[in-house]
Amino acid sequence: MKTAVVTGGASGIGLGIAQRLRTGGYTVATLDLNPDNDDDLAYRADVTDPEEIAAALSAIRDRTGPVTILVNCAGLEGFKRFPDLTFAEWQRVFDVNVHGVFHCVQAVLPDMLAAGWGRIVNISSSSTHSGQPFMSHYVAAKSAVNGLTKSLALELGPSGITVNAVPPGFIDTPMLRKNEEVGRLGGPVEDHILRTPVRRIGTPADIAAACAFLISEEAGYITGQILGVNGGRNT
Ligand code: NAP
């Protein structure tokens, strides 16, 4: 049975991806800041800390064998007018969203290279399609993830490893509801639904379905792609 690691797997989209992959027959371990204590393959690791990632991966490998599937879903949003944005805030958003992906890919790559097979899916953001005011650091960081995805796909394709990105748009998670609560969505979720072509909010299962496909054997000819899952809000 192949082993997948999902970062940010304790909440929202990451949780949905972990559940979907488990039902698809994969062994799934998660990395998160606050792991689910009832899940014995849920590990605490901050994706900005390579030592914590290495320790968690070593424990996972001991339990399950090599890790050949990685879904980078841990993410940190930020809202600030650009003139008020400090470099520390800019850097923290890059640390989690970009450097976290760097550390996790580096940590699992030896297993994938040894197996001659691997799947990496990076969860970016639909905000990268068109930009987003007050989210310059977040959009820049997620755009870097899309760029990294394309470059890694070219570099790792000959080794049997595919690398793709899924930029979600408007998915019903704690992150989105928190933004609604503090007025960062510019209106209630219901208003956005009316402006969404498929007339509903997305769910973690929508993103998980795309990830499950990209991870499957059938998707072996798909790499370096940015597969938008956003109800048609971005085309
Ligand atoms: P969520 O429910 O807040 O889940 C994010 C998870 O990542 C949380 O469990 C969080 O832990 C964890 N995390 C944050 N920083 C971490 C770190 N340094 N190390 C390890 N784990 C960390 O949010 P979500 O909506 O599911 O978002 C999942 C991904 O989708 C993110 O990358 C986000 O940017 C992206 N996304 C979401 C939407 C959307 O509409 N929801 C749209 C575009 C992109 P804590 O909660 O303990 O901090």
CSV table of C-alpha atoms and ligand atoms in Angstrom, one decimal:
chain,number,residue,atom,x,y,z
A,1,MET,CA,0.0,0.0,0.0
A,2,LYS,CA,1.5,3.4,-1.0
A,3,THR,CA,2.0,6.0,1.8
A,4,ALA,CA,0.9,9.6,1.4
A,5,VAL,CA,1.8,12.5,3.6
A,6,VAL,CA,-0.7,15.4,3.7
A,7,THR,CA,0.5,18.6,5.4
A,8,GLY,CA,-2.2,20.8,7.0
A,9,GLY,CA,-4.1,17.5,7.3
A,10,ALA,CA,-5.9,18.3,10.6
A,11,SER,CA,-8.3,20.9,9.2
A,12,GLY,CA,-10.3,22.0,6.2
A,13,ILE,CA,-9.0,21.0,2.7
A,14,GLY,CA,-6.1,18.9,4.1
A,15,LEU,CA,-8.4,16.9,6.3
A,16,GLY,CA,-10.7,16.3,3.3
A,17,ILE,CA,-7.7,15.2,1.2
A,18,ALA,CA,-6.5,12.8,3.9
A,19,GLN,CA,-10.0,11.2,4.3
A,20,ARG,CA,-10.4,10.8,0.5
A,21,LEU,CA,-7.0,9.2,0.0
A,22,ARG,CA,-7.6,6.8,2.9
A,23,THR,CA,-10.9,5.6,1.3
A,24,GLY,CA,-8.9,5.3,-2.0
A,25,GLY,CA,-6.7,2.6,-0.3
A,26,TYR,CA,-3.6,4.7,0.6
A,27,THR,CA,-1.9,4.8,4.0
A,28,VAL,CA,-2.2,8.4,5.0
A,29,ALA,CA,-0.1,10.3,7.5
A,30,THR,CA,-0.7,14.0,8.3
A,31,LEU,CA,1.6,16.8,9.5
A,32,ASP,CA,0.0,19.8,11.2
A,33,LEU,CA,0.5,22.3,14.1
A,34,ASN,CA,-2.4,20.7,16.1
A,35,PRO,CA,-2.7,17.1,15.0
A,36,ASP,CA,-5.8,15.0,15.7
A,37,ASN,CA,-4.9,13.0,18.8
A,38,ASP,CA,-7.3,10.2,17.8
A,39,ASP,CA,-5.4,9.6,14.6
A,40,ASP,CA,-2.3,7.5,15.2
A,41,LEU,CA,-0.7,8.6,11.9
A,42,ALA,CA,-1.2,12.3,12.7
A,43,TYR,CA,2.1,14.0,13.5
A,44,ARG,CA,2.9,17.5,14.9
A,45,ALA,CA,5.3,19.4,12.7
A,46,ASP,CA,5.6,23.0,11.7
A,47,VAL,CA,6.3,23.0,7.9
A,48,THR,CA,8.8,25.9,8.4
A,49,ASP,CA,11.0,23.7,10.6
A,50,PRO,CA,13.1,21.1,8.7
A,51,GLU,CA,14.1,19.3,11.9
A,52,GLU,CA,10.5,18.8,12.9
A,53,ILE,CA,9.6,17.5,9.4
A,54,ALA,CA,12.6,15.1,9.4
A,55,ALA,CA,11.6,13.7,12.8
A,56,ALA,CA,8.0,13.2,11.8
A,57,LEU,CA,9.0,11.6,8.5
A,58,SER,CA,11.4,9.3,10.2
A,59,ALA,CA,8.6,8.1,12.5
A,60,ILE,CA,6.2,7.7,9.6
A,61,ARG,CA,8.7,5.7,7.5
A,62,ASP,CA,9.3,3.4,10.5
A,63,ARG,CA,5.6,2.7,10.7
A,64,THR,CA,4.6,2.6,7.0
A,65,GLY,CA,7.7,2.4,4.8
A,66,PRO,CA,8.7,5.0,2.2
A,67,VAL,CA,6.6,8.0,1.4
A,68,THR,CA,5.9,8.3,-2.3
A,69,ILE,CA,3.0,10.7,-2.3
A,70,LEU,CA,3.1,14.3,-0.9
A,71,VAL,CA,0.2,16.8,-0.7
A,72,ASN,CA,1.4,20.2,0.4
A,73,CYS,CA,-1.7,21.8,1.9
A,74,ALA,CA,-0.6,23.6,5.1
A,75,GLY,CA,-1.1,27.3,4.4
A,76,LEU,CA,-1.2,30.7,6.1
A,77,GLU,CA,-3.2,33.6,4.8
A,78,GLY,CA,-2.5,37.3,5.3
A,79,PHE,CA,-4.5,40.5,4.9
A,80,LYS,CA,-2.8,43.8,5.1
A,81,ARG,CA,-2.6,46.9,3.0
A,82,PHE,CA,0.7,46.8,1.2
A,83,PRO,CA,2.1,50.1,2.7
A,84,ASP,CA,1.4,48.7,6.2
A,85,LEU,CA,2.9,45.3,5.5
A,86,THR,CA,6.1,44.6,7.5
A,87,PHE,CA,8.9,42.5,6.1
A,88,ALA,CA,8.4,40.1,9.0
A,89,GLU,CA,4.7,39.5,8.0
A,90,TRP,CA,5.7,39.1,4.3
A,91,GLN,CA,8.4,36.7,5.3
A,92,ARG,CA,6.2,34.6,7.6
A,93,VAL,CA,3.7,34.1,4.8
A,94,PHE,CA,6.5,33.0,2.5
A,95,ASP,CA,8.0,30.8,5.2
A,96,VAL,CA,4.8,28.7,5.6
A,97,ASN,CA,3.5,28.7,2.0
A,98,VAL,CA,6.7,28.5,0.0
A,99,HIS,CA,9.5,27.4,2.2
A,100,GLY,CA,7.2,24.9,3.9
A,101,VAL,CA,6.7,23.3,0.5
A,102,PHE,CA,10.5,23.4,-0.2
A,103,HIS,CA,11.3,21.6,3.1
A,104,CYS,CA,8.6,19.0,2.7
A,105,VAL,CA,9.5,18.2,-0.9
A,106,GLN,CA,13.2,17.9,0.0
A,107,ALA,CA,12.3,15.6,2.9
A,108,VAL,CA,10.3,13.1,0.8
A,109,LEU,CA,12.2,13.2,-2.4
A,110,PRO,CA,14.8,10.6,-1.5
A,111,ASP,CA,11.9,8.0,-1.1
A,112,MET,CA,10.4,8.9,-4.5
A,113,LEU,CA,13.7,8.9,-6.3
A,114,ALA,CA,14.5,5.5,-4.8
A,115,ALA,CA,11.1,4.2,-5.8
A,116,GLY,CA,11.3,5.7,-9.3
A,117,TRP,CA,7.8,6.8,-8.8
A,118,GLY,CA,6.2,9.7,-6.9
A,119,ARG,CA,3.3,12.2,-6.8
A,120,ILE,CA,3.5,15.7,-5.5
A,121,VAL,CA,0.4,17.9,-5.4
A,122,ASN,CA,0.7,21.5,-4.1
A,123,ILE,CA,-2.3,23.4,-3.0
A,124,SER,CA,-1.9,27.0,-4.1
A,125,SER,CA,-4.8,29.5,-4.4
A,126,SER,CA,-7.2,30.8,-7.0
A,127,SER,CA,-6.1,34.3,-6.0
A,128,THR,CA,-3.0,33.6,-8.2
A,129,HIS,CA,-5.2,33.7,-11.3
A,130,SER,CA,-5.9,37.4,-11.0
A,131,GLY,CA,-4.3,38.8,-7.8
A,132,GLN,CA,-6.2,40.0,-4.7
A,133,PRO,CA,-6.0,43.4,-3.0
A,134,PHE,CA,-4.5,43.4,0.6
A,135,MET,CA,-3.1,39.9,0.0
A,136,SER,CA,0.0,40.7,-1.9
A,137,HIS,CA,2.3,38.6,0.3
A,138,TYR,CA,-0.1,35.6,0.1
A,139,VAL,CA,-0.7,35.8,-3.6
A,140,ALA,CA,3.0,36.3,-4.3
A,141,ALA,CA,3.8,33.2,-2.1
A,142,LYS,CA,1.1,31.0,-3.8
A,143,SER,CA,2.3,32.2,-7.2
A,144,ALA,CA,5.8,31.0,-6.2
A,145,VAL,CA,4.3,27.6,-5.4
A,146,ASN,CA,2.8,27.4,-8.9
A,147,GLY,CA,6.2,28.3,-10.4
A,148,LEU,CA,7.9,25.8,-8.3
A,149,THR,CA,5.4,23.2,-9.4
A,150,LYS,CA,6.1,23.7,-13.1
A,151,SER,CA,9.9,23.7,-12.6
A,152,LEU,CA,9.9,20.6,-10.4
A,153,ALA,CA,7.7,18.8,-12.9
A,154,LEU,CA,10.3,19.3,-15.7
A,155,GLU,CA,13.1,18.3,-13.4
A,156,LEU,CA,11.5,15.2,-11.8
A,157,GLY,CA,9.5,13.9,-14.7
A,158,PRO,CA,12.4,11.7,-15.9
A,159,SER,CA,12.5,10.1,-12.4
A,160,GLY,CA,8.9,9.0,-12.6
A,161,ILE,CA,7.6,11.8,-10.3
A,162,THR,CA,4.7,14.1,-11.3
A,163,VAL,CA,4.2,17.5,-9.8
A,164,ASN,CA,1.0,19.4,-10.1
A,165,ALA,CA,-0.8,22.2,-8.3
A,166,VAL,CA,-4.4,22.7,-7.4
A,167,PRO,CA,-5.4,26.3,-6.7
A,168,PRO,CA,-8.7,26.2,-4.7
A,169,GLY,CA,-11.3,28.9,-4.9
A,170,PHE,CA,-13.9,29.7,-2.3
A,171,ILE,CA,-13.9,26.4,-0.3
A,172,ASP,CA,-16.0,26.0,2.9
A,173,THR,CA,-13.3,25.6,5.6
A,174,PRO,CA,-12.5,27.2,9.0
A,175,MET,CA,-10.1,29.6,7.2
A,176,LEU,CA,-12.9,30.8,4.8
A,177,ARG,CA,-15.5,31.1,7.6
A,178,LYS,CA,-13.1,33.0,9.8
A,179,ASN,CA,-12.6,35.5,6.9
A,180,GLU,CA,-16.3,35.8,6.5
A,181,GLU,CA,-16.7,36.5,10.2
A,182,VAL,CA,-14.3,39.4,10.2
A,183,GLY,CA,-15.6,40.9,6.9
A,184,ARG,CA,-12.7,40.0,4.7
A,185,LEU,CA,-14.9,38.4,2.0
A,186,GLY,CA,-16.5,41.7,1.2
A,187,GLY,CA,-20.0,40.1,2.0
A,188,PRO,CA,-21.6,37.0,3.2
A,189,VAL,CA,-20.9,33.6,1.6
A,190,GLU,CA,-24.4,33.6,0.1
A,191,ASP,CA,-23.5,36.7,-2.0
A,192,HIS,CA,-20.5,35.0,-3.4
A,193,ILE,CA,-22.5,31.9,-4.3
A,194,LEU,CA,-24.7,34.0,-6.5
A,195,ARG,CA,-21.6,35.1,-8.4
A,196,THR,CA,-20.2,31.6,-8.7
A,197,PRO,CA,-21.1,29.9,-12.0
A,198,VAL,CA,-22.0,26.6,-10.4
A,199,ARG,CA,-24.0,28.4,-7.7
A,200,ARG,CA,-22.6,26.8,-4.7
A,201,ILE,CA,-19.6,27.0,-2.4
A,202,GLY,CA,-16.8,24.5,-2.9
A,203,THR,CA,-16.1,21.8,-0.4
A,204,PRO,CA,-12.8,20.1,0.8
A,205,ALA,CA,-14.2,17.0,-1.1
A,206,ASP,CA,-14.0,19.0,-4.4
A,207,ILE,CA,-10.3,19.6,-3.9
A,208,ALA,CA,-9.7,16.1,-2.6
A,209,ALA,CA,-11.3,14.6,-5.8
A,210,ALA,CA,-8.8,16.6,-8.0
A,211,CYS,CA,-5.9,15.5,-5.8
A,212,ALA,CA,-7.0,11.9,-5.8
A,213,PHE,CA,-7.1,12.0,-9.6
A,214,LEU,CA,-3.7,13.6,-9.9
A,215,ILE,CA,-2.2,11.0,-7.6
A,216,SER,CA,-3.7,8.1,-9.5
A,217,GLU,CA,-1.8,5.9,-11.9
A,218,GLU,CA,-4.2,7.2,-14.6
A,219,ALA,CA,-2.8,10.7,-14.2
A,220,GLY,CA,0.8,9.7,-15.0
A,221,TYR,CA,0.9,11.7,-18.2
A,222,ILE,CA,-0.2,14.9,-16.3
A,223,THR,CA,2.5,17.0,-14.8
A,224,GLY,CA,3.4,20.6,-14.4
A,225,GLN,CA,-0.3,21.6,-14.5
A,226,ILE,CA,-2.2,24.0,-12.5
A,227,LEU,CA,-5.7,22.5,-12.1
A,228,GLY,CA,-8.2,25.2,-11.0
A,229,VAL,CA,-11.0,23.9,-8.8
A,230,ASN,CA,-13.2,27.0,-8.2
A,231,GLY,CA,-16.8,26.5,-9.5
A,232,GLY,CA,-15.9,28.5,-12.6
A,233,ARG,CA,-15.1,31.7,-10.6
A,234,ASN,CA,-11.7,31.8,-12.4
A,235,THR,CA,-11.3,30.5,-16.0
B,1,NAP,P1,-7.5,25.6,7.3
B,1,NAP,O1,-8.7,24.9,7.6
B,1,NAP,O2,-7.0,26.8,8.2
B,1,NAP,O3,-6.3,24.5,7.2
B,1,NAP,C1,-5.0,24.9,7.2
B,1,NAP,C2,-4.2,23.9,8.0
B,1,NAP,O4,-2.8,24.2,7.9
B,1,NAP,C3,-4.5,24.1,9.5
B,1,NAP,O5,-4.7,22.9,10.2
B,1,NAP,C4,-3.3,24.9,10.0
B,1,NAP,O6,-3.0,24.7,11.4
B,1,NAP,C5,-2.2,24.2,9.2
B,1,NAP,N1,-1.0,25.0,9.2
B,1,NAP,C6,-0.8,26.4,9.2
B,1,NAP,N2,0.4,26.7,9.3
B,1,NAP,C7,1.1,25.5,9.4
B,1,NAP,C8,2.5,25.2,9.6
B,1,NAP,N3,3.4,26.2,9.7
B,1,NAP,N4,2.9,24.0,9.8
B,1,NAP,C9,2.0,23.0,9.7
B,1,NAP,N5,0.7,23.2,9.5
B,1,NAP,C10,0.3,24.5,9.4
B,1,NAP,O7,-7.5,26.2,5.8
B,1,NAP,P2,-8.0,25.6,4.4
B,1,NAP,O8,-9.0,26.6,3.9
B,1,NAP,O9,-8.3,24.2,4.5
B,1,NAP,O10,-6.6,25.8,3.6
B,1,NAP,C11,-5.9,24.7,3.1
B,1,NAP,C12,-5.0,25.3,2.0
B,1,NAP,O11,-5.8,25.7,0.9
B,1,NAP,C13,-4.1,26.4,2.4
B,1,NAP,O12,-2.8,26.3,1.8
B,1,NAP,C14,-4.8,27.6,1.8
B,1,NAP,O13,-3.9,28.7,1.6
B,1,NAP,C15,-5.4,27.0,0.6
B,1,NAP,N6,-6.6,27.8,0.0
B,1,NAP,C16,-7.8,27.7,0.6
B,1,NAP,C17,-8.9,28.3,0.1
B,1,NAP,C18,-10.3,28.3,0.6
B,1,NAP,O14,-11.2,28.8,0.0
B,1,NAP,N7,-10.5,27.7,1.8
B,1,NAP,C19,-8.7,29.1,-1.1
B,1,NAP,C20,-7.4,29.2,-1.6
B,1,NAP,C21,-6.4,28.5,-1.1
B,1,NAP,P3,-3.7,25.7,12.5
B,1,NAP,O15,-5.1,25.8,12.2
B,1,NAP,O16,-3.4,25.0,13.8
B,1,NAP,O17,-3.0,27.0,12.3
